[in-house]
Amino acid sequence: MFLIFWALYFGFFYINTYARNVIGFSDLEAVNLLLLTSAVGVPVRPLLGYTADRYLGPINTLIPSALILGLMIYCWAAVHSRGAMYAFAVMYGIATGATQGIFVGSLASLTKDLSKTGTRFGMVCSILAFATLAGPPIAGALIQQDGGRYLTAQIWGGTAVVLGSLTLGLARVAESGWRWRVKI
């Protein structure tokens, strides 16, 4: 999860500056784009939670959600028009909403002894706090080092999230083996 949260907020911090500096959005349009990104993630959270609870299991839902998020960050590099920027903002918002929304259920599902759920959640969130604190400044440093271009930061963000989702996939295999019909 550290790798996923390391790059998760990169898009939220830089989508409006990318829209303004690269695409040519006004300041108001760029802020509205950020609001759109945040808003579209709201309805996907309960839908994904229902799907995880009813059919797949939270870990089995989190892995593809995180993988899609990583792929969306890679796709950001191909955005060069206003329409593509809006489409990216919507898809990125859905992907981040899905990943953030299913994370808590996934963490709870890993805890066998329910009396330790609060302790585990506190420890994991403490570690993830460092990831979310360090990720956006790292992306900013990469953008600055690349002369204001975002490609290096986009590759870093996509790679971090994809590696995080692959790590989750390996943890899932370690927990339940290669059986795919296991709800975990």
mmCIF file of C-alpha atoms in Angstrom:
data_model
loop_
_atom_site.group_PDB
_atom_site.id
_atom_site.type_symbol
_atom_site.label_atom_id
_atom_site.label_comp_id
_atom_site.label_asym_id
_atom_site.label_seq_id
_atom_site.Cartn_x
_atom_site.Cartn_y
_atom_site.Cartn_z
ATOM 1 C CA MET A 1 0.000 0.000 0.000
ATOM 2 C CA PHE A 2 2.937 2.331 0.597
ATOM 3 C CA LEU A 3 3.791 2.396 -3.103
ATOM 4 C CA ILE A 4 0.179 3.021 -4.093
ATOM 5 C CA PHE A 5 -0.354 5.883 -1.650
ATOM 6 C CA TRP A 6 3.074 7.274 -2.500
ATOM 7 C CA ALA A 7 1.788 8.259 -5.945
ATOM 8 C CA LEU A 8 -1.988 8.321 -5.367
ATOM 9 C CA TYR A 9 -2.188 12.034 -4.570
ATOM 10 C CA PHE A 10 0.233 13.082 -7.305
ATOM 11 C CA GLY A 11 -2.670 13.590 -9.694
ATOM 12 C CA PHE A 12 -4.699 15.619 -7.218
ATOM 13 C CA PHE A 13 -1.768 17.954 -6.594
ATOM 14 C CA TYR A 14 -0.755 18.447 -10.225
ATOM 15 C CA ILE A 15 -3.800 17.939 -12.437
ATOM 16 C CA ASN A 16 -4.711 21.622 -12.295
ATOM 17 C CA THR A 17 -1.183 22.875 -12.990
ATOM 18 C CA TYR A 18 -0.888 20.422 -15.880
ATOM 19 C CA ALA A 19 -4.215 21.625 -17.270
ATOM 20 C CA ARG A 20 -3.142 25.254 -16.900
ATOM 21 C CA ASN A 21 0.481 25.026 -18.047
ATOM 22 C CA VAL A 22 0.316 22.300 -20.694
ATOM 23 C CA ILE A 23 -3.261 22.313 -22.008
ATOM 24 C CA GLY A 24 -4.010 26.025 -21.581
ATOM 25 C CA PHE A 25 -6.886 26.006 -19.084
ATOM 26 C CA SER A 26 -7.682 29.188 -17.172
ATOM 27 C CA ASP A 27 -7.192 29.198 -13.391
ATOM 28 C CA LEU A 28 -10.930 28.760 -12.816
ATOM 29 C CA GLU A 29 -11.213 25.918 -15.332
ATOM 30 C CA ALA A 30 -8.233 24.171 -13.726
ATOM 31 C CA VAL A 31 -9.811 24.357 -10.273
ATOM 32 C CA ASN A 32 -13.104 23.086 -11.682
ATOM 33 C CA LEU A 33 -11.201 20.167 -13.201
ATOM 34 C CA LEU A 34 -9.870 19.258 -9.753
ATOM 35 C CA LEU A 35 -13.389 19.464 -8.328
ATOM 36 C CA LEU A 36 -14.634 17.186 -11.102
ATOM 37 C CA THR A 37 -11.856 14.698 -10.360
ATOM 38 C CA SER A 38 -12.825 14.597 -6.690
ATOM 39 C CA ALA A 39 -16.578 14.448 -7.304
ATOM 40 C CA VAL A 40 -16.656 11.518 -9.738
ATOM 41 C CA GLY A 41 -14.895 9.297 -7.213
ATOM 42 C CA VAL A 42 -17.703 9.626 -4.672
ATOM 43 C CA PRO A 43 -20.375 7.394 -6.281
ATOM 44 C CA VAL A 44 -17.910 4.659 -7.209
ATOM 45 C CA ARG A 45 -16.929 4.026 -3.571
ATOM 46 C CA PRO A 46 -20.183 2.448 -2.345
ATOM 47 C CA LEU A 47 -20.662 0.580 -5.624
ATOM 48 C CA LEU A 48 -17.224 -0.959 -5.407
ATOM 49 C CA GLY A 49 -17.730 -1.710 -1.708
ATOM 50 C CA TYR A 50 -20.932 -3.562 -2.529
ATOM 51 C CA THR A 51 -19.193 -5.514 -5.299
ATOM 52 C CA ALA A 52 -16.324 -6.421 -2.979
ATOM 53 C CA ASP A 53 -18.642 -7.464 -0.166
ATOM 54 C CA ARG A 54 -21.062 -9.407 -2.312
ATOM 55 C CA TYR A 55 -18.924 -11.012 -5.021
ATOM 56 C CA LEU A 56 -15.149 -10.605 -5.084
ATOM 57 C CA GLY A 57 -13.768 -9.773 -1.662
ATOM 58 C CA PRO A 58 -11.935 -6.552 -0.794
ATOM 59 C CA ILE A 59 -8.395 -7.647 -1.706
ATOM 60 C CA ASN A 60 -9.561 -9.106 -5.024
ATOM 61 C CA THR A 61 -11.238 -5.755 -5.717
ATOM 62 C CA LEU A 62 -8.349 -3.575 -4.558
ATOM 63 C CA ILE A 63 -5.745 -5.235 -6.788
ATOM 64 C CA PRO A 64 -7.392 -4.441 -10.143
ATOM 65 C CA SER A 65 -8.516 -1.023 -8.866
ATOM 66 C CA ALA A 66 -4.930 -0.103 -8.036
ATOM 67 C CA LEU A 67 -3.666 -1.548 -11.309
ATOM 68 C CA ILE A 68 -6.176 0.555 -13.244
ATOM 69 C CA LEU A 69 -5.087 3.612 -11.242
ATOM 70 C CA GLY A 70 -1.456 2.992 -12.218
ATOM 71 C CA LEU A 71 -2.412 2.591 -15.852
ATOM 72 C CA MET A 72 -4.415 5.832 -15.679
ATOM 73 C CA ILE A 73 -1.338 7.698 -14.449
ATOM 74 C CA TYR A 74 0.591 6.302 -17.427
ATOM 75 C CA CYS A 75 -2.238 7.399 -19.744
ATOM 76 C CA TRP A 76 -1.914 10.938 -18.423
ATOM 77 C CA ALA A 77 1.196 11.329 -20.585
ATOM 78 C CA ALA A 78 -1.002 11.063 -23.708
ATOM 79 C CA VAL A 79 -3.298 13.952 -22.697
ATOM 80 C CA HIS A 80 -2.747 16.935 -25.007
ATOM 81 C CA SER A 81 -6.218 18.438 -25.563
ATOM 82 C CA ARG A 82 -9.037 19.912 -23.507
ATOM 83 C CA GLY A 83 -11.388 17.017 -24.199
ATOM 84 C CA ALA A 84 -8.737 14.459 -23.321
ATOM 85 C CA MET A 85 -8.000 16.399 -20.127
ATOM 86 C CA TYR A 86 -11.637 16.204 -19.032
ATOM 87 C CA ALA A 87 -11.815 12.511 -19.946
ATOM 88 C CA PHE A 88 -8.635 11.834 -18.008
ATOM 89 C CA ALA A 89 -9.920 13.787 -14.988
ATOM 90 C CA VAL A 90 -13.091 11.691 -14.891
ATOM 91 C CA MET A 91 -11.308 8.356 -15.294
ATOM 92 C CA TYR A 92 -8.569 9.279 -12.816
ATOM 93 C CA GLY A 93 -11.205 10.382 -10.305
ATOM 94 C CA ILE A 94 -13.036 7.087 -10.651
ATOM 95 C CA ALA A 95 -9.792 5.106 -10.283
ATOM 96 C CA THR A 96 -8.634 7.026 -7.202
ATOM 97 C CA GLY A 97 -12.094 6.848 -5.636
ATOM 98 C CA ALA A 98 -12.151 3.105 -6.161
ATOM 99 C CA THR A 99 -8.688 2.579 -4.714
ATOM 100 C CA GLN A 100 -9.215 4.839 -1.718
ATOM 101 C CA GLY A 101 -12.681 3.477 -1.030
ATOM 102 C CA ILE A 102 -11.801 -0.202 -0.971
ATOM 103 C CA PHE A 103 -8.545 0.228 0.976
ATOM 104 C CA VAL A 104 -10.195 0.288 4.420
ATOM 105 C CA GLY A 105 -12.209 -2.865 3.782
ATOM 106 C CA SER A 106 -9.116 -4.597 2.460
ATOM 107 C CA LEU A 107 -7.137 -3.741 5.548
ATOM 108 C CA ALA A 108 -9.933 -4.947 7.813
ATOM 109 C CA SER A 109 -10.207 -8.224 5.895
ATOM 110 C CA LEU A 110 -6.563 -9.010 6.594
ATOM 111 C CA THR A 111 -7.048 -8.865 10.352
ATOM 112 C CA LYS A 112 -8.072 -12.240 11.755
ATOM 113 C CA ASP A 113 -8.301 -11.044 15.384
ATOM 114 C CA LEU A 114 -10.858 -8.232 15.342
ATOM 115 C CA SER A 115 -9.585 -6.850 18.651
ATOM 116 C CA LYS A 116 -6.421 -5.816 16.782
ATOM 117 C CA THR A 117 -8.194 -4.035 13.911
ATOM 118 C CA GLY A 118 -7.792 -0.543 15.391
ATOM 119 C CA THR A 119 -4.122 -1.070 16.180
ATOM 120 C CA ARG A 120 -3.401 -2.424 12.713
ATOM 121 C CA PHE A 121 -5.327 0.372 11.035
ATOM 122 C CA GLY A 122 -3.461 2.985 13.086
ATOM 123 C CA MET A 123 -0.076 1.464 12.284
ATOM 124 C CA VAL A 124 -0.801 1.176 8.565
ATOM 125 C CA CYS A 125 -2.165 4.717 8.348
ATOM 126 C CA SER A 126 0.909 6.011 10.204
ATOM 127 C CA ILE A 127 3.164 4.425 7.603
ATOM 128 C CA LEU A 128 0.956 5.576 4.731
ATOM 129 C CA ALA A 129 1.104 9.114 6.100
ATOM 130 C CA PHE A 130 4.790 9.214 5.172
ATOM 131 C CA ALA A 131 3.977 7.975 1.678
ATOM 132 C CA THR A 132 1.280 10.577 1.097
ATOM 133 C CA LEU A 133 3.492 13.277 2.573
ATOM 134 C CA ALA A 134 6.502 12.408 0.406
ATOM 135 C CA GLY A 135 4.806 11.549 -2.900
ATOM 136 C CA PRO A 136 3.672 14.953 -4.208
ATOM 137 C CA PRO A 137 6.986 16.726 -3.395
ATOM 138 C CA ILE A 138 8.880 13.929 -5.160
ATOM 139 C CA ALA A 139 6.641 14.393 -8.196
ATOM 140 C CA GLY A 140 7.217 18.146 -8.027
ATOM 141 C CA ALA A 141 10.975 17.652 -7.886
ATOM 142 C CA LEU A 142 10.780 15.346 -10.910
ATOM 143 C CA ILE A 143 8.736 17.928 -12.822
ATOM 144 C CA GLN A 144 11.192 20.665 -11.911
ATOM 145 C CA GLN A 145 14.194 18.502 -12.798
ATOM 146 C CA ASP A 146 12.575 17.756 -16.182
ATOM 147 C CA GLY A 147 12.246 21.455 -16.993
ATOM 148 C CA GLY A 148 8.524 21.716 -16.246
ATOM 149 C CA ARG A 149 7.602 18.618 -18.226
ATOM 150 C CA TYR A 150 5.495 16.018 -16.462
ATOM 151 C CA LEU A 151 6.563 12.820 -18.223
ATOM 152 C CA THR A 152 9.170 11.702 -15.685
ATOM 153 C CA ALA A 153 6.749 12.257 -12.805
ATOM 154 C CA GLN A 154 3.972 10.445 -14.679
ATOM 155 C CA ILE A 155 6.230 7.459 -15.296
ATOM 156 C CA TRP A 156 7.302 7.481 -11.639
ATOM 157 C CA GLY A 157 3.691 7.660 -10.410
ATOM 158 C CA GLY A 158 2.404 4.957 -12.732
ATOM 159 C CA THR A 159 5.299 2.662 -11.916
ATOM 160 C CA ALA A 160 4.897 3.111 -8.161
ATOM 161 C CA VAL A 161 1.189 2.294 -8.264
ATOM 162 C CA VAL A 162 1.591 -0.662 -10.650
ATOM 163 C CA LEU A 163 4.370 -2.097 -8.464
ATOM 164 C CA GLY A 164 2.145 -1.591 -5.422
ATOM 165 C CA SER A 165 -0.709 -3.470 -7.054
ATOM 166 C CA LEU A 166 1.635 -6.287 -8.081
ATOM 167 C CA THR A 167 2.875 -6.462 -4.488
ATOM 168 C CA LEU A 168 -0.729 -6.772 -3.330
ATOM 169 C CA GLY A 169 -1.232 -9.535 -5.883
ATOM 170 C CA LEU A 170 1.761 -11.421 -4.479
ATOM 171 C CA ALA A 171 0.430 -10.959 -0.940
ATOM 172 C CA ARG A 172 -2.911 -12.363 -2.076
ATOM 173 C CA VAL A 173 -1.210 -15.408 -3.585
ATOM 174 C CA ALA A 174 0.806 -15.888 -0.390
ATOM 175 C CA GLU A 175 -2.421 -15.806 1.646
ATOM 176 C CA SER A 176 -4.674 -18.026 -0.475
ATOM 177 C CA GLY A 177 -2.514 -19.611 -3.158
ATOM 178 C CA TRP A 178 -3.253 -19.509 -6.867
ATOM 179 C CA ARG A 179 -6.950 -20.317 -6.440
ATOM 180 C CA TRP A 180 -8.829 -17.498 -8.135
ATOM 181 C CA ARG A 181 -12.332 -18.186 -6.836
ATOM 182 C CA VAL A 182 -11.337 -17.376 -3.236
ATOM 183 C CA LYS A 183 -13.099 -14.338 -1.816
ATOM 184 C CA ILE A 184 -10.366 -12.506 0.070
#
